[in-house]
JSON list of C-alpha atoms in Angstrom, two decimals:
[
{"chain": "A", "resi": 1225, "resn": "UNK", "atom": "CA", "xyz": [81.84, 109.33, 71.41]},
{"chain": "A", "resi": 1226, "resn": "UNK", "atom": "CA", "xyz": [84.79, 109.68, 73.81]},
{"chain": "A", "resi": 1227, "resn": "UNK", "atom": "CA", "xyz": [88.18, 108.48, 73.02]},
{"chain": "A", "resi": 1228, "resn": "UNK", "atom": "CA", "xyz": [90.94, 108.28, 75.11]},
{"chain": "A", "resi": 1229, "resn": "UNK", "atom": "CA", "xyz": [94.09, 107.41, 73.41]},
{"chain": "A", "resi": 1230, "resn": "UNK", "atom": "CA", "xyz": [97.43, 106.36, 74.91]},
{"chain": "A", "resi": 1231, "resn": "UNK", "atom": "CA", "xyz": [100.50, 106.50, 73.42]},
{"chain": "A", "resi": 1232, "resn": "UNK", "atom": "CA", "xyz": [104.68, 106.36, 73.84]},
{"chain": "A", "resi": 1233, "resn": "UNK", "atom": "CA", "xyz": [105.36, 103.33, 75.26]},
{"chain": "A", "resi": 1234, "resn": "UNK", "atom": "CA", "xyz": [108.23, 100.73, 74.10]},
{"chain": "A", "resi": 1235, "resn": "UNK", "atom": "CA", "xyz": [111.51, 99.24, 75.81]},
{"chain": "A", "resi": 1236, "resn": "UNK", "atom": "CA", "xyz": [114.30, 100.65, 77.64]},
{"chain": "A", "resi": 1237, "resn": "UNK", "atom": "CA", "xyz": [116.91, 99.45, 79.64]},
{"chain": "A", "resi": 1238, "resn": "UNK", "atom": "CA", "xyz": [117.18, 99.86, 83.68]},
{"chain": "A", "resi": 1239, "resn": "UNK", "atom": "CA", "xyz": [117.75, 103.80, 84.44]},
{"chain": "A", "resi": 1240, "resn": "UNK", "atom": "CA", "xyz": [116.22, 104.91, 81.06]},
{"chain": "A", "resi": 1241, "resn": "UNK", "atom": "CA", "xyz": [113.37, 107.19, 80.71]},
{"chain": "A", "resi": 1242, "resn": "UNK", "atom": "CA", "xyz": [109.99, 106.79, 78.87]},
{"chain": "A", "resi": 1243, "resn": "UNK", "atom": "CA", "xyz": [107.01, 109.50, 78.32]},
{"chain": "A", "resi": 1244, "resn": "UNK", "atom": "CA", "xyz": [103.38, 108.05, 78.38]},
{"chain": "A", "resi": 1245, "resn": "UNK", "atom": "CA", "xyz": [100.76, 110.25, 76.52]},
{"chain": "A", "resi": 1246, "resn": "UNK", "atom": "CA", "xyz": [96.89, 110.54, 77.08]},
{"chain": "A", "resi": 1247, "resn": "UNK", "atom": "CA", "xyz": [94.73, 111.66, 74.58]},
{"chain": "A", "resi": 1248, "resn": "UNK", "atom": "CA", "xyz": [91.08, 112.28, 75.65]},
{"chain": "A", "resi": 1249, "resn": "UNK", "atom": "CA", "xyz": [88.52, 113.99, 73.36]},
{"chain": "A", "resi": 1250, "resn": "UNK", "atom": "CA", "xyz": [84.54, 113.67, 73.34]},
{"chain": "A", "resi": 1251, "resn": "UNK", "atom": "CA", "xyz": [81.76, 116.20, 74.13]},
{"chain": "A", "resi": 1252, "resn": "UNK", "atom": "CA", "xyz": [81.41, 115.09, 78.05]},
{"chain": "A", "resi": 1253, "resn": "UNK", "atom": "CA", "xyz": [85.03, 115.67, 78.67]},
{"chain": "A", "resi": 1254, "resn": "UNK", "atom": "CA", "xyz": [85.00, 119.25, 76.66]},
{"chain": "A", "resi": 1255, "resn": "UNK", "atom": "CA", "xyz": [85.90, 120.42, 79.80]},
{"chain": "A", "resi": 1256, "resn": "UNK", "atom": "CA", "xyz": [89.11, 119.15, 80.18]},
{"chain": "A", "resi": 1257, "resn": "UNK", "atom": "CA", "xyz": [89.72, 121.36, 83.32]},
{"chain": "A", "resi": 1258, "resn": "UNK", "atom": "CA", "xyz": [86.99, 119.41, 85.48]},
{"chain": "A", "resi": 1259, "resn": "UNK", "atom": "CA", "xyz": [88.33, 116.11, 84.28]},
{"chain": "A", "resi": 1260, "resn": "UNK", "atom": "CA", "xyz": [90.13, 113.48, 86.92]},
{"chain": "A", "resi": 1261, "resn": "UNK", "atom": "CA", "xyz": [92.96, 111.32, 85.77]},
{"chain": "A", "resi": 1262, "resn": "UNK", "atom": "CA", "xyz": [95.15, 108.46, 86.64]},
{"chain": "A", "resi": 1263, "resn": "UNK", "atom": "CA", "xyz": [97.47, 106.25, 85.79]},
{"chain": "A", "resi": 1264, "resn": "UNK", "atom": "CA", "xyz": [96.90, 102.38, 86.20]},
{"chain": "A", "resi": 1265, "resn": "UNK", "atom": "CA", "xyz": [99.35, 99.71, 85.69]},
{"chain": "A", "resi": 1266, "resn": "UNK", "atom": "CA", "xyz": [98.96, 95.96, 85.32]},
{"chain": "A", "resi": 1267, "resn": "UNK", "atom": "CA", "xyz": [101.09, 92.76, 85.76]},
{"chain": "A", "resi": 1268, "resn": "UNK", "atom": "CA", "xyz": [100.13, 89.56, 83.87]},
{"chain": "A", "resi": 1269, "resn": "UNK", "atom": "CA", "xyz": [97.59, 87.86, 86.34]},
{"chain": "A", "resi": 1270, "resn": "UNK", "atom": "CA", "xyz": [96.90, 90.88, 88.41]},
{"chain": "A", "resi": 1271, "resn": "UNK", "atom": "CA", "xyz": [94.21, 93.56, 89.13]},
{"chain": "A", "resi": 1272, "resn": "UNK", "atom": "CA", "xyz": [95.31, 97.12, 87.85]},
{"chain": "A", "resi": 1273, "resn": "UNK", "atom": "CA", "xyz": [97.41, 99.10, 90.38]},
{"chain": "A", "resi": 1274, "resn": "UNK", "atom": "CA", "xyz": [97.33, 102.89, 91.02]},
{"chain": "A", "resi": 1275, "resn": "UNK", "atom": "CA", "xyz": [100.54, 104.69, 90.04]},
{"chain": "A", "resi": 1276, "resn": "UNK", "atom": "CA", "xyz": [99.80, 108.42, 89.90]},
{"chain": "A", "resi": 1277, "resn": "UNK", "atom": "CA", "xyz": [96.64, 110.30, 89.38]},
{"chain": "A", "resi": 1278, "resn": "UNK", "atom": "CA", "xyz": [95.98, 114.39, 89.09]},
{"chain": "A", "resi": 1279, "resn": "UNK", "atom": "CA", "xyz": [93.20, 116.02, 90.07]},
{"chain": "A", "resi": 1280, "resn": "UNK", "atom": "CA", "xyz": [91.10, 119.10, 88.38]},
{"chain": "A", "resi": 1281, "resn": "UNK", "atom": "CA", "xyz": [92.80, 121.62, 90.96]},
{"chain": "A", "resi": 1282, "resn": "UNK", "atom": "CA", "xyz": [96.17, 120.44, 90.33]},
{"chain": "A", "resi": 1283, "resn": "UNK", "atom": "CA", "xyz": [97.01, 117.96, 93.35]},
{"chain": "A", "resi": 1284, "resn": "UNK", "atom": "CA", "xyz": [98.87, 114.81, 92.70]},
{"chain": "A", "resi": 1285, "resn": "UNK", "atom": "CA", "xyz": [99.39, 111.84, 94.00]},
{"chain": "A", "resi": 1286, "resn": "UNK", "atom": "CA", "xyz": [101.64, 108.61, 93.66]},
{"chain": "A", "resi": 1287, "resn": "UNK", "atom": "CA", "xyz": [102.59, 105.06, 94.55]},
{"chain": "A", "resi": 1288, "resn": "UNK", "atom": "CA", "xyz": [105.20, 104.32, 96.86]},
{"chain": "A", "resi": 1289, "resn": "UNK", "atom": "CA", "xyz": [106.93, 102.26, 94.18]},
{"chain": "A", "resi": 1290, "resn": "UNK", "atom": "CA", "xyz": [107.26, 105.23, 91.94]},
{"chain": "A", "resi": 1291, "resn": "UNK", "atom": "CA", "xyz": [107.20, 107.93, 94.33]},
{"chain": "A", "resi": 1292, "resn": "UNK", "atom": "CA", "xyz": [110.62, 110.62, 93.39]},
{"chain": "A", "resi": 1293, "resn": "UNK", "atom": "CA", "xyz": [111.10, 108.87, 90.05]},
{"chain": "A", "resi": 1294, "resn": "UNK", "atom": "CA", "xyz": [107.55, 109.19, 88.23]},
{"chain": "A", "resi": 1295, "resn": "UNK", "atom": "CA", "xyz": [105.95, 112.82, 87.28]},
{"chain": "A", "resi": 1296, "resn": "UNK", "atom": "CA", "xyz": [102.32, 113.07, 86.07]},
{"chain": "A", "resi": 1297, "resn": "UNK", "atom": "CA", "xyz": [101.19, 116.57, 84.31]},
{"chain": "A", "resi": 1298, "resn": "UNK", "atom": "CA", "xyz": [98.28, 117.68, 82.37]},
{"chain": "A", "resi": 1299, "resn": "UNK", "atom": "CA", "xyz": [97.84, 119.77, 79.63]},
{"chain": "A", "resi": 1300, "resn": "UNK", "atom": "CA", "xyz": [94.38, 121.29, 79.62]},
{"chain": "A", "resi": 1301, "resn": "UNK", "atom": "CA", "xyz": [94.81, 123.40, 76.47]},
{"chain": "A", "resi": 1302, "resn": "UNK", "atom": "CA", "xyz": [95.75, 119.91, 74.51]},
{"chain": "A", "resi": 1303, "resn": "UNK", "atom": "CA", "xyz": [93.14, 117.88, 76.26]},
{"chain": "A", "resi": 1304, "resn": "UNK", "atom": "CA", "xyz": [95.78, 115.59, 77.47]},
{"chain": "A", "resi": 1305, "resn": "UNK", "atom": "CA", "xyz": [97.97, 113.88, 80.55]},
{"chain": "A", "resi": 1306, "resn": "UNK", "atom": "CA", "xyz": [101.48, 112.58, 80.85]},
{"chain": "A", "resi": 1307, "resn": "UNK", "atom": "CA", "xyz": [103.59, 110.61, 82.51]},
{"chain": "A", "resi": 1308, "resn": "UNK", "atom": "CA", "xyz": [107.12, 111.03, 82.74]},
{"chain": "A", "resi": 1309, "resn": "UNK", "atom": "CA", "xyz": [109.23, 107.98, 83.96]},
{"chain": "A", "resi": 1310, "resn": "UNK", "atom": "CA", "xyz": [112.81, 108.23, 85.00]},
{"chain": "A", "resi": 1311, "resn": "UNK", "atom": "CA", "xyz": [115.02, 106.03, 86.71]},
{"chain": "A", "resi": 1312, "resn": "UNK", "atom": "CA", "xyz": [113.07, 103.19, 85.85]},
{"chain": "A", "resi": 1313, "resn": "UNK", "atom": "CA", "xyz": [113.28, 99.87, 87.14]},
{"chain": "A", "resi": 1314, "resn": "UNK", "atom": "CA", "xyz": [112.86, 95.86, 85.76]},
{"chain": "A", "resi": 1315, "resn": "UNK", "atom": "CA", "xyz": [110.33, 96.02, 88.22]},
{"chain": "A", "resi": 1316, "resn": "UNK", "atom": "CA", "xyz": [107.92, 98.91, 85.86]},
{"chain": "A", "resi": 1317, "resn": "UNK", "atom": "CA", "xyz": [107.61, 96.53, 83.48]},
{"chain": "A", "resi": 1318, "resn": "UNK", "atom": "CA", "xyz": [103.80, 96.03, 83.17]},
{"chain": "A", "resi": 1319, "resn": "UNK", "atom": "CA", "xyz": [101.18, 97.52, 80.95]},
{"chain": "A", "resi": 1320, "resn": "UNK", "atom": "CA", "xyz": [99.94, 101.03, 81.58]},
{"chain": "A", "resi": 1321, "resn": "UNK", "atom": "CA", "xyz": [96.25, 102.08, 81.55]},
{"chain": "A", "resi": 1322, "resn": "UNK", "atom": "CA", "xyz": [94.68, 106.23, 81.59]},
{"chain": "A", "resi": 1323, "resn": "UNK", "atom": "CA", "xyz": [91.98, 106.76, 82.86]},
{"chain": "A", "resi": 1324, "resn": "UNK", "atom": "CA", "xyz": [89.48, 109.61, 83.06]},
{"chain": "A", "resi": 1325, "resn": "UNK", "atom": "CA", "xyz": [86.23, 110.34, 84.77]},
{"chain": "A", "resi": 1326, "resn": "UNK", "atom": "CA", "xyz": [84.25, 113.08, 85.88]},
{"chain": "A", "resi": 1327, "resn": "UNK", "atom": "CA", "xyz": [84.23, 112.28, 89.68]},
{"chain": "A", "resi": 1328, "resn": "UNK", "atom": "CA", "xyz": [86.82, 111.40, 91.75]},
{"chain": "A", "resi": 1329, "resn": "UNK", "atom": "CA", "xyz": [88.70, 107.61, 90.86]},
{"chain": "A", "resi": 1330, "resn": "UNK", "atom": "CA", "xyz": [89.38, 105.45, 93.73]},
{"chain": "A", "resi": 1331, "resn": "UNK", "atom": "CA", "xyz": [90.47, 101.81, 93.52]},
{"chain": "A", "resi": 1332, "resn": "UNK", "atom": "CA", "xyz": [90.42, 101.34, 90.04]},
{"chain": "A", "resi": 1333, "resn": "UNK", "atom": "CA", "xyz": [86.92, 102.06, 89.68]},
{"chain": "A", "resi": 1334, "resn": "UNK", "atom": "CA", "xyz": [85.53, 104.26, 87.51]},
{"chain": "A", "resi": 1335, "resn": "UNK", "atom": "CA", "xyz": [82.06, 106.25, 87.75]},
{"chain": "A", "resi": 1336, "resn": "UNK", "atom": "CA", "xyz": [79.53, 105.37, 84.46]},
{"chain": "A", "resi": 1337, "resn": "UNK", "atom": "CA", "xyz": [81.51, 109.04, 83.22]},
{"chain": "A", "resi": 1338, "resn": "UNK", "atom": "CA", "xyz": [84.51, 107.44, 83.16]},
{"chain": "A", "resi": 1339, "resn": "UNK", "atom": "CA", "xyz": [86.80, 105.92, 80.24]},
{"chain": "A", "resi": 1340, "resn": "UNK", "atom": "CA", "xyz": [90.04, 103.90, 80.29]},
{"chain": "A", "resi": 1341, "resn": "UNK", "atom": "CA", "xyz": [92.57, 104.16, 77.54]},
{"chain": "A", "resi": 1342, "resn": "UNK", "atom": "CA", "xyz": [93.90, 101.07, 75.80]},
{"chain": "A", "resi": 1343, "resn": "UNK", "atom": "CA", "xyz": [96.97, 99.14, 77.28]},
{"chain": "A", "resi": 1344, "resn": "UNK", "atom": "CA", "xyz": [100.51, 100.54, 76.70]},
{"chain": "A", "resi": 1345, "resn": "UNK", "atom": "CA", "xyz": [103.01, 98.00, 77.23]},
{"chain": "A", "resi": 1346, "resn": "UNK", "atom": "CA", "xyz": [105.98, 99.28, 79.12]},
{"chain": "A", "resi": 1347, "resn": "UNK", "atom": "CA", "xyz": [109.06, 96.58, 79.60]},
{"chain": "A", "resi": 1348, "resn": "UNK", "atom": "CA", "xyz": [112.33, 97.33, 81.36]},
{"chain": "A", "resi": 1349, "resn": "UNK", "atom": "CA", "xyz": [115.68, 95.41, 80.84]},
{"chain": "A", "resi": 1350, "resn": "UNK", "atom": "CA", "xyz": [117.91, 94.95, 83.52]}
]
């Protein structure tokens, strides 16, 4: 069965730094390389956001909100994205989803291949 697994969340205070982790194992996403992935974040009320997503050949793409202070990676051999936040703001506070899917992900919506992780909450003091 798949699992995707996010982890390294917790508080900081405005200007810190956090690392998110993405675990994703399973047999349909044994090839990590072919995988698409994204992060989604979430304020109480609100439908998910998109804050940065990589795709299989390596191209990236962000929110303005995050744009210069936010860097997603992926780790193919370990089966597993990041997210590394600097500078962040009061505003990032919010909880953070991964996501993964075998076609591309566009507005939040995932393909009946795809798989969200569980929420990581992220809060920001100012």
């Amino acid at each position: 069965q798949v699992q995707v697994v996010g982890s390294g969340g917790g508080s900081v205070q405005a200007g810190g730094s956090l690392r998110l982790s993405c675990a994703t194992s399973g047999y349909a996403y044994r090839n990590y390389t072919a995988v698409y992935l994204r992060w989604f974040r979430q304020y109480p009320g609100m439908e998910r956001e998109g804050v940065a997503g990589i795709d299989p050949d390596g191209t990236t793409s962000y929110s303005n909100s995050v744009k210069g202070r936010f860097t997603i990676s992926r780790d193919d051999a370990k089966n597993t994205l990041y997210l590394q936040m600097t500078s962040l703001k009061p505003e990032d506070t919010a909880m953070y989803y991964c996501a993964a899917d075998l076609f591309p992900i566009l507005s939040g919506r995932l393909s009946p291949a795809g798989a969200w992780g569980q929420g990581i909450q992220v809060t920001v003091s100012s």
